[in-house]
Structures are given as C-alpha cells and as structure tokens.
Coordinates of C-alpha atoms in Angstrom, one line a residue:
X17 CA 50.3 57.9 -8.3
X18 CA 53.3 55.8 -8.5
X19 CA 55.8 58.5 -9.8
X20 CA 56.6 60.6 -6.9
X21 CA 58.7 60.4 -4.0
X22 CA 56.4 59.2 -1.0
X23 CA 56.2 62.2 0.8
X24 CA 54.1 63.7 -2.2
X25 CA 52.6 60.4 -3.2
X26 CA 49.3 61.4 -0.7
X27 CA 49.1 64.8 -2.1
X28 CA 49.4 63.4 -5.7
X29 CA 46.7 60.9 -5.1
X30 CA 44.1 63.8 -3.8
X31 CA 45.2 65.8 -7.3
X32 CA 44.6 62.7 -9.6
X33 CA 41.1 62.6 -7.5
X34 CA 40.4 65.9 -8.9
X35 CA 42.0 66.3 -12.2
X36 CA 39.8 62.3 -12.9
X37 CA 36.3 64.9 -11.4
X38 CA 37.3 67.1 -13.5
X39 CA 37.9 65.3 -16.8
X40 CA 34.6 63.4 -16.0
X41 CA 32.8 66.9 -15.3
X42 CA 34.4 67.9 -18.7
X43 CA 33.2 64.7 -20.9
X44 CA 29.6 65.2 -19.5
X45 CA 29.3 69.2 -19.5
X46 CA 27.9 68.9 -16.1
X47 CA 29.6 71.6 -14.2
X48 CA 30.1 73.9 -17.2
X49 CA 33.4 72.9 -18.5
X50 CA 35.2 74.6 -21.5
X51 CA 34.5 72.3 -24.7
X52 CA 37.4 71.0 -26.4
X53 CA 38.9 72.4 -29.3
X54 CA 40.5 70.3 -31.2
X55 CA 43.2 68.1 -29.7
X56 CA 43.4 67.5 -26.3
X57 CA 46.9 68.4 -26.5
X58 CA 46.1 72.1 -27.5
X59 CA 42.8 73.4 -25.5
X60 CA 41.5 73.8 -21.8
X61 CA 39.9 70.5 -20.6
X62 CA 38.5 71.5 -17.8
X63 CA 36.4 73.8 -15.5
X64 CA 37.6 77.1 -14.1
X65 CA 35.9 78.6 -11.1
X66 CA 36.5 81.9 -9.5
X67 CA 40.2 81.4 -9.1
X68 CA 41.3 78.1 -10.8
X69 CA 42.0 76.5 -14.7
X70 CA 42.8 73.4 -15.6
X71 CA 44.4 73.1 -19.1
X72 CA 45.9 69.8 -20.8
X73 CA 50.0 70.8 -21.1
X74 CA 51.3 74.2 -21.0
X75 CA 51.5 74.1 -25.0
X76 CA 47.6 75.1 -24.3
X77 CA 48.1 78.0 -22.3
X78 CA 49.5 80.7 -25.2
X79 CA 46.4 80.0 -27.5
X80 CA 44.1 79.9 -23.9
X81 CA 41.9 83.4 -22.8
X82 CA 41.9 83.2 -19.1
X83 CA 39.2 85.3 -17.3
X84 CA 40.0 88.1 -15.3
X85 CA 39.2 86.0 -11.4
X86 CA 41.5 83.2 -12.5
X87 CA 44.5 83.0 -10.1
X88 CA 45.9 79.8 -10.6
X89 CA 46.5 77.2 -14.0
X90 CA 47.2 73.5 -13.5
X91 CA 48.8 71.3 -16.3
X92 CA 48.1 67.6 -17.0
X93 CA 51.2 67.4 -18.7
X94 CA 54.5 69.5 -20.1
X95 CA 54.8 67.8 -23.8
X96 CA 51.5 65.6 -23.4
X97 CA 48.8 64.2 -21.0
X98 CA 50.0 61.4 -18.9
X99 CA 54.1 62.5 -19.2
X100 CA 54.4 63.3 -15.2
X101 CA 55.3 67.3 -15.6
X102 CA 52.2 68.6 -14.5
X103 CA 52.7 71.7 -12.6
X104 CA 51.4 75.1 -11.4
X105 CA 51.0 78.1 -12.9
X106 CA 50.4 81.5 -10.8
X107 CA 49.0 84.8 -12.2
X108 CA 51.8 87.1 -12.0
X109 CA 50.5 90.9 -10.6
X110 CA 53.9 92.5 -10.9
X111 CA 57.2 93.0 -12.6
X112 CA 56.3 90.3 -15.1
X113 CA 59.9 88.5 -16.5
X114 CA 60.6 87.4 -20.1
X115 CA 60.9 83.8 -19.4
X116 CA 57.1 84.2 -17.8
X117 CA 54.2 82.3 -20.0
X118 CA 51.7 84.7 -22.2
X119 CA 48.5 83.6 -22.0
X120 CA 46.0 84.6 -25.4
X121 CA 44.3 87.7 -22.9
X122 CA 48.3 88.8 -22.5
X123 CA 48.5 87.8 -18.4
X124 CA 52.0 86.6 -17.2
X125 CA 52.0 83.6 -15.6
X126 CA 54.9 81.7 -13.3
X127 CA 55.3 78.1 -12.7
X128 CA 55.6 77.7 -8.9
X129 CA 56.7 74.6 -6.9
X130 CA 54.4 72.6 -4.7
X131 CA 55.4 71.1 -1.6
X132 CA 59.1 72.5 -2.1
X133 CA 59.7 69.2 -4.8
X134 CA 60.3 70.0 -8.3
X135 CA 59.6 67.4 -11.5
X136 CA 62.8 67.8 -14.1
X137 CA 59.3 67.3 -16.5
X138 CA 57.7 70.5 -15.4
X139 CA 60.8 71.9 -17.1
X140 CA 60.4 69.7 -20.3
X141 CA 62.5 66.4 -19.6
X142 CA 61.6 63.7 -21.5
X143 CA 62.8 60.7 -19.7
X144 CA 62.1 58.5 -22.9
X145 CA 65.4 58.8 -24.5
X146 CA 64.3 60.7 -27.8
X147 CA 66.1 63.8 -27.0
X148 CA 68.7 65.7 -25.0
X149 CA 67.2 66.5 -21.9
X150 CA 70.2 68.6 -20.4
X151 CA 68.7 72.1 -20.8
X152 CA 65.7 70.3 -19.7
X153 CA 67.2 69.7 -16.4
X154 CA 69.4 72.5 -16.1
X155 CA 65.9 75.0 -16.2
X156 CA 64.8 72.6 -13.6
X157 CA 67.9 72.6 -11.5
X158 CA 67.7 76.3 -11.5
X159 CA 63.9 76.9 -10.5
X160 CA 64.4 74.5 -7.7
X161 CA 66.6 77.1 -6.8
X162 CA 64.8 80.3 -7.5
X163 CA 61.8 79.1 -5.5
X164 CA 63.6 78.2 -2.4
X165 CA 62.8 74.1 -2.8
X166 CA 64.3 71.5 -1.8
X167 CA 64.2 68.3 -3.6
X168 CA 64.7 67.5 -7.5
X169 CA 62.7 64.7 -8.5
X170 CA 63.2 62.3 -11.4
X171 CA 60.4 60.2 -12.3
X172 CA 61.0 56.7 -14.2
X173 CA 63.1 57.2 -17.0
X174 CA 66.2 57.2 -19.1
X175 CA 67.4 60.7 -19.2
X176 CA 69.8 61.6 -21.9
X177 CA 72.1 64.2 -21.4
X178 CA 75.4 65.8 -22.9
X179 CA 76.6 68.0 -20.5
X180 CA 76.9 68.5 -16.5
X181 CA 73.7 69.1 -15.6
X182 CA 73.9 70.2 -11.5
X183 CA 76.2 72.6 -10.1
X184 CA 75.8 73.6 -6.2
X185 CA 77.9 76.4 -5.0
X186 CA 79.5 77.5 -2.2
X187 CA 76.6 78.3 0.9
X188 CA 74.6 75.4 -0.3
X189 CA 72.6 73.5 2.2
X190 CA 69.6 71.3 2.8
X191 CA 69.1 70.0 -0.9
X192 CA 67.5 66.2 -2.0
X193 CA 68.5 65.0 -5.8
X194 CA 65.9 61.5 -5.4
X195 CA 64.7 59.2 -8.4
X196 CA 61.6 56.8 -8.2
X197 CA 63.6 54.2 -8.2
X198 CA 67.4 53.1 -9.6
X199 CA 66.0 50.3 -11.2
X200 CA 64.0 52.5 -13.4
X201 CA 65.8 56.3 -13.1
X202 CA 68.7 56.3 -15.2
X203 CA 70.8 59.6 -16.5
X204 CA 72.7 58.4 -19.3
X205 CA 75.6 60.2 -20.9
X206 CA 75.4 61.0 -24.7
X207 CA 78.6 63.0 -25.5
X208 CA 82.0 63.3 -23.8
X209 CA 82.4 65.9 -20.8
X210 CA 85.4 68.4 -19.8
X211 CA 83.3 68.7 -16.5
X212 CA 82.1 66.3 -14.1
X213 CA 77.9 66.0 -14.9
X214 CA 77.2 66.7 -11.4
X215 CA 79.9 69.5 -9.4
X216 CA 79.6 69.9 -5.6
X217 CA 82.4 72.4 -4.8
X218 CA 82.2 74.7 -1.9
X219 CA 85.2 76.9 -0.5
X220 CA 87.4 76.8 1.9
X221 CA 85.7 78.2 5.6
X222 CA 82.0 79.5 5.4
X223 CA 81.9 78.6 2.1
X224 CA 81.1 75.0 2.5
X225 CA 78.5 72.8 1.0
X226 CA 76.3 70.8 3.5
X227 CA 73.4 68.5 3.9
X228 CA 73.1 67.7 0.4
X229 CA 71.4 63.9 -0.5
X230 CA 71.3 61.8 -3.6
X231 CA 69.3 59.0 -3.7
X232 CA 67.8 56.1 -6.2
X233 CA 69.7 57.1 -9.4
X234 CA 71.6 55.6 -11.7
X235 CA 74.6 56.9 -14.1
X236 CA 75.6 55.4 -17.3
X237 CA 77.6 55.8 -19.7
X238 CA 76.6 52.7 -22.2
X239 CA 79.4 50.9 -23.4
X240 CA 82.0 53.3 -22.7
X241 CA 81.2 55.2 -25.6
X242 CA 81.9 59.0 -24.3
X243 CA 84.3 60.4 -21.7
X244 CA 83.8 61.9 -18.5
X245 CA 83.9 62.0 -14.8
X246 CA 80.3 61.7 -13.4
X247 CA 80.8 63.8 -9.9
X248 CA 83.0 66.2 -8.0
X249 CA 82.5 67.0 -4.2
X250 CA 85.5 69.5 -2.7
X251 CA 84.8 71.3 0.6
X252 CA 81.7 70.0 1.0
X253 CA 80.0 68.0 4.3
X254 CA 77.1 66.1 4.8
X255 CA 76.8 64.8 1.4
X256 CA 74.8 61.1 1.3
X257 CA 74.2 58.9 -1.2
X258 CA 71.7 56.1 -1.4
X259 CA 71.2 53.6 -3.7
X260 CA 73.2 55.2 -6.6
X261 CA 74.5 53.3 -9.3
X262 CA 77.7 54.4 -11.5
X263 CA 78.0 52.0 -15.0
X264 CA 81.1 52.1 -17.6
X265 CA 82.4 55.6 -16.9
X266 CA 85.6 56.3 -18.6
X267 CA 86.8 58.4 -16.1
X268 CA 86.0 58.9 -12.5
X269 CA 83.0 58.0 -10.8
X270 CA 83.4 60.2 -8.3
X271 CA 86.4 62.9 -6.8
X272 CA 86.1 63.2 -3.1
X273 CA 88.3 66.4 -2.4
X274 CA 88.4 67.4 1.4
X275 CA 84.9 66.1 1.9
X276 CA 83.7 65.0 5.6
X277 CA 80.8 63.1 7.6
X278 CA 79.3 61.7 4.8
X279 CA 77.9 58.5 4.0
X280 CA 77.3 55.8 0.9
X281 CA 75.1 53.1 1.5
X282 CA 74.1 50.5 -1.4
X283 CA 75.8 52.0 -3.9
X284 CA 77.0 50.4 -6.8
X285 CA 80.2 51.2 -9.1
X286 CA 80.5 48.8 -12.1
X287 CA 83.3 49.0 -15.0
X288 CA 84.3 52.7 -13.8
X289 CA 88.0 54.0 -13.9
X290 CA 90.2 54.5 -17.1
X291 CA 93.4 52.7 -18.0
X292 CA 96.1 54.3 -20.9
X293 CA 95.9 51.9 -23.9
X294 CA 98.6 50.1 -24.4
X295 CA 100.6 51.4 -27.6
X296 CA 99.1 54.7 -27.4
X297 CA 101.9 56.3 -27.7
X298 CA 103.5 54.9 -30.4
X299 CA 100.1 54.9 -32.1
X300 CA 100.2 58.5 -32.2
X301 CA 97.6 58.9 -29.6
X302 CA 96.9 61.8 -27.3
X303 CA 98.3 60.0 -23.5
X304 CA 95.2 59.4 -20.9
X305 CA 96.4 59.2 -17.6
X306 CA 95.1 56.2 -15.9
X307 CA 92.4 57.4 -13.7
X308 CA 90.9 55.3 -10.6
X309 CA 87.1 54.3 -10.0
X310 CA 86.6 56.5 -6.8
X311 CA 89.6 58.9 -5.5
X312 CA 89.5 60.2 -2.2
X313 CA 91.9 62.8 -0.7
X314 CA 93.0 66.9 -0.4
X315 CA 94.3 68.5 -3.7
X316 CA 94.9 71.6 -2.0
X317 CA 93.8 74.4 0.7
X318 CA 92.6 71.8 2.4
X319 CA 93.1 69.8 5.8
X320 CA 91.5 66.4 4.7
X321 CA 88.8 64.4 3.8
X322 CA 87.5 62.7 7.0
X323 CA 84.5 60.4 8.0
X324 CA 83.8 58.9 5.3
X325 CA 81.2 55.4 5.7
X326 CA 80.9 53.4 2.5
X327 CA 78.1 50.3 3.9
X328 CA 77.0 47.6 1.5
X329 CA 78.6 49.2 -1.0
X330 CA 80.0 47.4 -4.5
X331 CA 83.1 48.0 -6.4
X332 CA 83.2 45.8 -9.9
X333 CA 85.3 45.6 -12.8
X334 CA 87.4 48.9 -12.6
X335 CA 89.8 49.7 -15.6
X336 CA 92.2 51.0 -12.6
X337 CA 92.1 50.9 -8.9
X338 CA 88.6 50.6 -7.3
X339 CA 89.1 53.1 -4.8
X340 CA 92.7 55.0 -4.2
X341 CA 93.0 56.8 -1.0
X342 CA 95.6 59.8 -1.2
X343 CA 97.2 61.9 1.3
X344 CA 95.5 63.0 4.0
X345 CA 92.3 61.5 4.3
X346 CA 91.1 60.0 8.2
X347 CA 88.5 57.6 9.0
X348 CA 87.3 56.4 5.6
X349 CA 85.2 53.0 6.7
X350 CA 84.2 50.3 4.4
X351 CA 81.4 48.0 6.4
X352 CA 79.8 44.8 4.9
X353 CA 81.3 46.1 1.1
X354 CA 82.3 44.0 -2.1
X355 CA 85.4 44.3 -4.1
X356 CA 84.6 41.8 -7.4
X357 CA 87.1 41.9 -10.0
X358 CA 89.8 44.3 -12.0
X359 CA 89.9 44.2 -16.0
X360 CA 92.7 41.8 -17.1
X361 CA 94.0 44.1 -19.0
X362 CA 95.1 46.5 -16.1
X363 CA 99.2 45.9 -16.1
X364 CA 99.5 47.6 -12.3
X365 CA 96.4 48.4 -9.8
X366 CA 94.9 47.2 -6.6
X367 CA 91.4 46.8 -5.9
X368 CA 92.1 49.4 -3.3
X369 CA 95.3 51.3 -3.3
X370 CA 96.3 53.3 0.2
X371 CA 98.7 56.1 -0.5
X372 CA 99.1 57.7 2.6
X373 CA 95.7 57.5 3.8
X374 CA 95.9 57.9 7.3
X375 CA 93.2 55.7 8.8
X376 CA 90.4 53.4 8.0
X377 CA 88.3 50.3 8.6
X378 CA 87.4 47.1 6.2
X379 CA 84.9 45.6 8.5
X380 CA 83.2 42.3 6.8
X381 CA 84.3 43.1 3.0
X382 CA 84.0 40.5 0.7
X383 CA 87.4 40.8 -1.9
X384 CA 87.2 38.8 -4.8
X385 CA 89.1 38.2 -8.0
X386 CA 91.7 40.3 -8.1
X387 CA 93.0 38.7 -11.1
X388 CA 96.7 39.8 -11.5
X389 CA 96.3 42.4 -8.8
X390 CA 96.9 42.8 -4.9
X391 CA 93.2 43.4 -3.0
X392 CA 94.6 46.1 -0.8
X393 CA 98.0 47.5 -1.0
X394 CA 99.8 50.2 1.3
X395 CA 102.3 52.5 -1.0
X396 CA 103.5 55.1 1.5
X397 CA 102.3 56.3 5.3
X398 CA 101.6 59.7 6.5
X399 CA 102.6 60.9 9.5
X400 CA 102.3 58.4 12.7
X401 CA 99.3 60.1 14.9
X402 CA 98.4 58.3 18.2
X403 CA 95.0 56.1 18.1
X404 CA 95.2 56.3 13.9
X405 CA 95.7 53.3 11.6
X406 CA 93.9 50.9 9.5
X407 CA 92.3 47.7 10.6
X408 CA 91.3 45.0 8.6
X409 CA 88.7 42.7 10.7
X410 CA 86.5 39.9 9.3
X411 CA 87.0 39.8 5.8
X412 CA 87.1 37.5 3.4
X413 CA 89.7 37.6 0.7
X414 CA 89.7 34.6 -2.6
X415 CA 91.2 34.5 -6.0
X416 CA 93.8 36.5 -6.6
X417 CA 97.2 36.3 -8.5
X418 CA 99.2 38.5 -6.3
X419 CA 98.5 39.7 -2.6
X420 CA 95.3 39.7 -0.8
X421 CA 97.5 42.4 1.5
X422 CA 100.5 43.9 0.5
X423 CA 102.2 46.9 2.7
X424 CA 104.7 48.9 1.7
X425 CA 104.3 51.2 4.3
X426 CA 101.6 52.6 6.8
X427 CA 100.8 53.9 10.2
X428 CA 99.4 51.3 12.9
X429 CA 97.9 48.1 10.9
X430 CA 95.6 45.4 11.9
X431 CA 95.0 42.4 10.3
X432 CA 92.6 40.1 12.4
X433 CA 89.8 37.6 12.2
X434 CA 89.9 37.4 8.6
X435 CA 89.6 34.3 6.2
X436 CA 91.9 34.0 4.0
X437 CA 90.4 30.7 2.6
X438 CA 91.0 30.2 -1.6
X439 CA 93.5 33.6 -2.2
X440 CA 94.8 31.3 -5.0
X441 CA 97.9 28.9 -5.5
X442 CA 100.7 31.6 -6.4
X443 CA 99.4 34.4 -4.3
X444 CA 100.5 35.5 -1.3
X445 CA 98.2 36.1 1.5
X446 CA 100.2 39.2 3.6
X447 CA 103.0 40.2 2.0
X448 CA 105.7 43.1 3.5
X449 CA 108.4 44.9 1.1
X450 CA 110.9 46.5 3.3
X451 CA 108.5 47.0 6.2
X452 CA 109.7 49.2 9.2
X453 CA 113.1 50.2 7.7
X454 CA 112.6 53.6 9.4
X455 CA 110.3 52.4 12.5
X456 CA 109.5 56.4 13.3
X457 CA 107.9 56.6 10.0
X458 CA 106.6 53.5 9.6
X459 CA 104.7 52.1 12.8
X460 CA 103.7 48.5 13.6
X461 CA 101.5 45.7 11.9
X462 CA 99.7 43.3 13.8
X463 CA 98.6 40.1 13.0
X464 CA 96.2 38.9 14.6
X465 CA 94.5 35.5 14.2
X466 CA 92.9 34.3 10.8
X467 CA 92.0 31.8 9.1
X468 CA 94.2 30.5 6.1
X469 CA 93.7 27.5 3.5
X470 CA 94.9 24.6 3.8
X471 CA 98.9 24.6 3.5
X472 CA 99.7 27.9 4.5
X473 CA 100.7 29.1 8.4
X474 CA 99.6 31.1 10.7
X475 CA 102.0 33.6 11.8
X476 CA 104.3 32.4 15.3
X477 CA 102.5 34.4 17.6
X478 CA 98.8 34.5 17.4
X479 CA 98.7 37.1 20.1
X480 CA 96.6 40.7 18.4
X481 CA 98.9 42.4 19.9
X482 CA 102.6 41.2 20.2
X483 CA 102.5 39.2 16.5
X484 CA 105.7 38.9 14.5
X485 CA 105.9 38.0 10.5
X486 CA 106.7 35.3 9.7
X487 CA 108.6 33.4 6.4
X488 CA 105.7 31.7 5.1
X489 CA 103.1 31.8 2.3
X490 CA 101.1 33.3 5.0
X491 CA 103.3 36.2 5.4
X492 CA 106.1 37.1 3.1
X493 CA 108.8 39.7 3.2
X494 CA 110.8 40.7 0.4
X495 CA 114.2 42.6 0.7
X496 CA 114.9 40.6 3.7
X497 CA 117.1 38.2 5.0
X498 CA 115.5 35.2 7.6
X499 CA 118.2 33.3 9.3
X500 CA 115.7 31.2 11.6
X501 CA 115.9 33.6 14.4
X502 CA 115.9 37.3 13.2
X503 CA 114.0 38.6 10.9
X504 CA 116.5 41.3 8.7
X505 CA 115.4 43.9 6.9
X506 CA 118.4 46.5 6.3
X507 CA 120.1 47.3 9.2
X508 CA 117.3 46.4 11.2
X509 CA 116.9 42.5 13.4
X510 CA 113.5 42.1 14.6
X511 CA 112.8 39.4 16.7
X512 CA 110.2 37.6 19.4
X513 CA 111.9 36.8 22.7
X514 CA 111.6 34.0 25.4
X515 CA 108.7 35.6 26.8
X516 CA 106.9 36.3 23.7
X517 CA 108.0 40.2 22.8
X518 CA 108.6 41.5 19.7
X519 CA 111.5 43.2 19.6
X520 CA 113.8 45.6 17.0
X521 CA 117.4 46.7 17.0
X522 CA 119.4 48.9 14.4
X523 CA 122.5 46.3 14.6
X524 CA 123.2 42.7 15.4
X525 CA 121.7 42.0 19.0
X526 CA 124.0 40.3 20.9
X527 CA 121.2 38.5 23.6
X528 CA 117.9 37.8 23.4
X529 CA 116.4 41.2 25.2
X530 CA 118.8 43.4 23.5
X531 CA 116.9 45.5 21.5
X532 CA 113.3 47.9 22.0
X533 CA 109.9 46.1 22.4
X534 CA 107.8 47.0 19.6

C-alpha cells in the first residue's frame, strides 16, 4: 500500500492481505461469499461472518440487507474499487443521526476512523481533478474532528477546490494535515477566495492554537488565474511545516500574525505576492494593494511573533517582497535559505524587506537576482533592546541592480563572513541612507570581514566589532558628507581614532578623542 502515511502503511498492508482473501474467497464461493449482483460497484463482494461485511463502495450499502450479527462494514472504495477511501462503517445502537447511512434492512450505520488518520476520500474526494472536491474535504475536515483524530491524510492527487477548506479554532491542539508526497499531492485553487483556504486563528490567552503540523503538500494556483491568500496563522504556536510548496498565488502565501516557536523546513514559495498593475487606475480598475509573498508580524492584541526557523527554505519569483517583516516580530531565523529572483516588473520591493523587525538571523542564504531590487533592506527599527539585532553571517549575495544590503534604520546589525562576490557592476554592496542620525534610536552596524569582487574595498577596519563605513562601492552612504577624516551625516562626525575606536559627536570635534566610542 503505497498511499498512506507510514505509520499506517503496516496496518494497510495486513487489510489489503484480507480484502485480496477475501475477494479470492468471493470469486471461488469457497467460504460462502455473497454472489455478485450486477456491478461490482453496486453489491456486497464479500463474506460476512458473525460480526463483519465487506461491500465494494458505500454506493452498495443502501440497496445491501445486513443480517442482524453484523457489527461492522468495510468499503473497498468511496466512488469505486481501487480510489483509496475505503473506510469503516459501525452499526449504530442508539440515537441514530440524519447524516448516518441506511442500509436496505433500515440499520444506521457511522463511518468511524481507524488508527486516529482520516482519508479526505472516505468523505468523497476525488483527487483526479474532475470535480470540486471542497465539500469533500470540508466533511472530512470535520469528522476528523468529531471522532477525536488526529491526522488528515491526502493521498496522491490533484485536489480541486474553490473555497477555504480547513479552519482550526481557538483550543486546538495536536493536529497533522500530511500528503503522500508534494511531488504528487497537490490542492489546486479553482475560483477566487475572500478567505485564506486554510485559517489557523486562535485568541488571545487560553485561546491559542498549538502543535499543529503540515507536511508534503503542495498549493497552486495555476497560472495565476484566481485570487486568494492560501493561509492565515494568528495566535497560534507550534505550527510546522514540511515540505510544502506554495505556486502563483495572487495574494499571500501565508499571514504569520503573532505566531511563535514554529518551524519551516524545505518549503518552497514560487511566483507568490501580488503587485498593483500599472495603469489601473486610470484604466478604471478596482486598486489591489501590493501584497508580499510571506508577511510576518502583530496586527493587533498581540505582543509579537517570535521564534520563527525557516531552514532550506526557497523564495522565487515574487510579484512583491519575498518575505516583509513588520513591527514587532523577534528571532525570525533564515538557515541554509534561497532568495532567487523578483518579477521585473516590480517598480519598488526587496527580496526581503525589514520594517521594524526586531531581530533575526540569515545564516548561509544564498540571494540571487535581485533584478532592479535591494536583497535585504532595513526601513525603520523598533525599539533598541539589549542582546537583539540582526546578523547576517555567511551568505552569499550575486546579481543585483541595486543593494545586496541597504539600511535605513535598525537595532544592532551584523554583517560578517559573507561573499559578496558578482553583486553586479552598478550595485552597491552595503549601502547606508542617513544611518545613526538619532544614535538612541538607531544603534550600531558592524562590519565585519567579507569577501568582495574584485575592485571594490573592504571597509578600514576589519575588526567585528569596532568597524567604521567606509566611502567605497563596498559601503556607501547617502545624505552624507566624507571629508577624508569624518564621516558626516547631519549634525553628527563619526570617526575611528589613533587607536582604532569608532567614535560619534553631535558637533565638529575638535581632537581626535573628542567624541563617545560607539
């Protein structure tokens, strides 16, 4: 059975091992097996004994007389043989519901889950692309729940759907949303969406979602036909994600509101984000608001969104920023993560865009083809906290028009033991607008060593931690003023002295140790 997570692959296997005993049993008439009448689609194929039927899909079951002793039904199939929603049927004894399953004698009977996993195709998912499976999955979605399982499982398939299609509420824990494979298991959108196809919103306190994993899926919306954002997680912790795949949304991949201690590893986000048209306006069209890849932040009633790991991850060919980091998020880590390309047609974006993000790690990222963009770019700091920052370690930046690093503004930041090696022939490397005109606000950058291309500097000092920028193409400052001694930005000289200190003053210094170490 190669259709199942592997936790349930063994007790597939033994199940297959029957249900082929059983067909065999039924084709020879050797242990009294019902004959077939008519299709195999429509009749009970195999033996019942005191407590147990086997029927072909539940189709069967309405036009099937069950004797008295019979306790449990199994299904080959929902739709046909062969389509991987088998499932279990139990006699129901008491307080029989409407949505239970008449059989011809007039007994209730209740699907039931096995091994807490539930197949969407018990529920009647296709997975063939034919037709809208998002009632399908929905029905399956909310067994899962009503029988107190745990995981959701999507066999092989391409799953169409028009609608969200998975909602977890506030108190949710200990729930697995797996496919086979993400190769193979693929949910594809077929109509635009005011909501998000998969929600994950908790509330503020008790109310929090945990412990909730994704794993081996794929999202698409083909072409960028239909819009929609694919999911949103707000107060929510301990959500994972592995081996996901997000293609062509027009809109966000996913909103990370006040989410914490979670985790992304080989994921894959391709051609998401959403860019206003140019002319819309004067075209007479409805304004989109451009709308980045991933956004990660605190919208409201909310302290931030902390911990966040995103390992061998991918970020290709947004329609706006890749990822954009807003107020108040802490400790968002990108490790051994590729940033490949913005869409020419994006007027102003960044790979990654910092807005007051207040600390982070890109540990061996791989940034690449920016185009006309900057690969990272700083907009605006929160508040200074001791020990917080951003540091940018062993990366290596190429082909890009503007920046590989451009800072505006931000706590504590470290640039060191990166390779700045083919950034491009008009691009800057590090560049600094109007850096530390309010120091208190502001904080310090460090440059530490790296590696440049041929032509370029490195900056004065290569000390980690006492560097000063330089005027170079290695680092350039704008709204300055360099008179080959001081560095002026404002009111502001900055300088290294005899003994290798950086130094600042408000006002012209009038010796070489007259002004604050920085």
């Amino acid at each position: 059975m190669q259709n199942g997570p592997p936790s349930i692959q063994k007790d597939e296997r033994a199940r297959s091992e029957e249900r082929r005993a059983i067909l065999t049993g039924a084709a020879l008439g050797a242990l009294g097996a019902v004959t077939l009448a008519g299709s195999a689609e429509g009749s009970a194929i195999g033996p019942w004994d005191a407590d147990h039927l086997t029927l072909a899909t539940t189709q069967s079951l309405p036009a099937t007389e069950v004797p008295v002793g019979a306790k449990t039904i199994n299904t080959l199939g929902y739709a046909r043989i062969g389509d991987g929603g088998g499932a279990v049927f139990q006699r129901v004894e008491i307080t029989p519901r409407a949505d239970d399953i008449r059989s011809a004698d007039g007994a209730a009977w209740r699907m039931r889950a096995e091994a807490g996993v539930v197949n969407v195709r018990q529920c009647g998912a296709a997975g063939d692309e034919s037709r809208d499976d998002t009632d399908a999955i929905r029905a399956a979605f909310a067994f899962l729940r009503e029988e107190g399982a745990s995981t959701l499982f999507f066999p092989p398939g391409t799953y169409r759907v028009s609608g969200p299609i998975i909602s977890f509420a506030a108190g949710d824990k200990r729930f697995a949303i797996i496919g086979q494979n993400a190769d193979t298991t693929r949910i594809l959108l077929a109509a635009s969406i005011p909501e998000p196809l998969i929600s994950i919103v908790g509330e503020p306190g008790r109310g929090r979602i945990e412990w909730i994993s994704f794993s081996e899926l794929t999202f698409v919306n083909r072409n960028r036909r239909f819009r929609g954002d694919a999911v949103l997680v707000r107060f929510a912790y301990h959500i994972d994600w592995k081996r996901c795949r997000w293609l062509n949304f027009d809109g966000r991949a996913l909103t990370l509101d006040n989410y914490w201690d979670s985790n992304f590893s080989g994921c894959r986000f391709i051609g998401c984000g959403r860019q206003e048209p140019a002319g819309s306006e004067a075209a007479g069209l409805e304004p989109v608001a451009p709308t980045s890849a991933i956004w990660i932040g605190c919208s409201e009633q909310c302290d931030s969104s902390n911990n966040l790991n995103f390992v061998n991850c991918q970020f290709e060919a947004s329609w706006h920023h890749q990822v954009e980091i807003d107020f108040f998020s802490r400790r968002i880590n990108f490790v051994s993560c590729k940033f490949h390309g913005l869409q020419r047609a994006i007027i102003t974006a960044a790979q990654v865009l910092i807005r007051g993000g207040r600390s982070g790690k890109f540990i061996g990222c791989a940034f690449a083809y920016g185009q006309e963009h900057d690969h990272i770019s700083f907009v605006s700091g929160g508040l200074r906290r001791r020990g917080q920052g951003w540091i940018i370690t062993a990366c290596d930046f190429s082909y890009s028009a503007k920046a590989a690093v451009r800072v505006r503004s931000t706590s504590e930041l470290v640039i060191a033991h990166n390779n700045f090696g083919a950034i491009g022939e008009n691009a800057e490397t590090v560049v600094l607008e109007g850096y530390l005109r309010d120091p208190v606000r502001d904080g310090r950058i460090i440059l530490g060593p790296n590696t440049f291309s041929k032509g370029e500097t490195e900056p004065v000092v290569e000390e980690a931690d006492s560097t000063a920028p330089t005027r170079s193409k290695a680092t350039k400052a704008l709204s300055e003023r360099w008179d080959e001694e001081h560095l002026r930005l404002g009111r502001y000289h900055l300088w290294v002295d005899e003994e290798g200190i950086l130094r600042m003053k408000d006002g012209q210094p009038q010796h070489d140790q007259d002004g604050r170490p920085v």
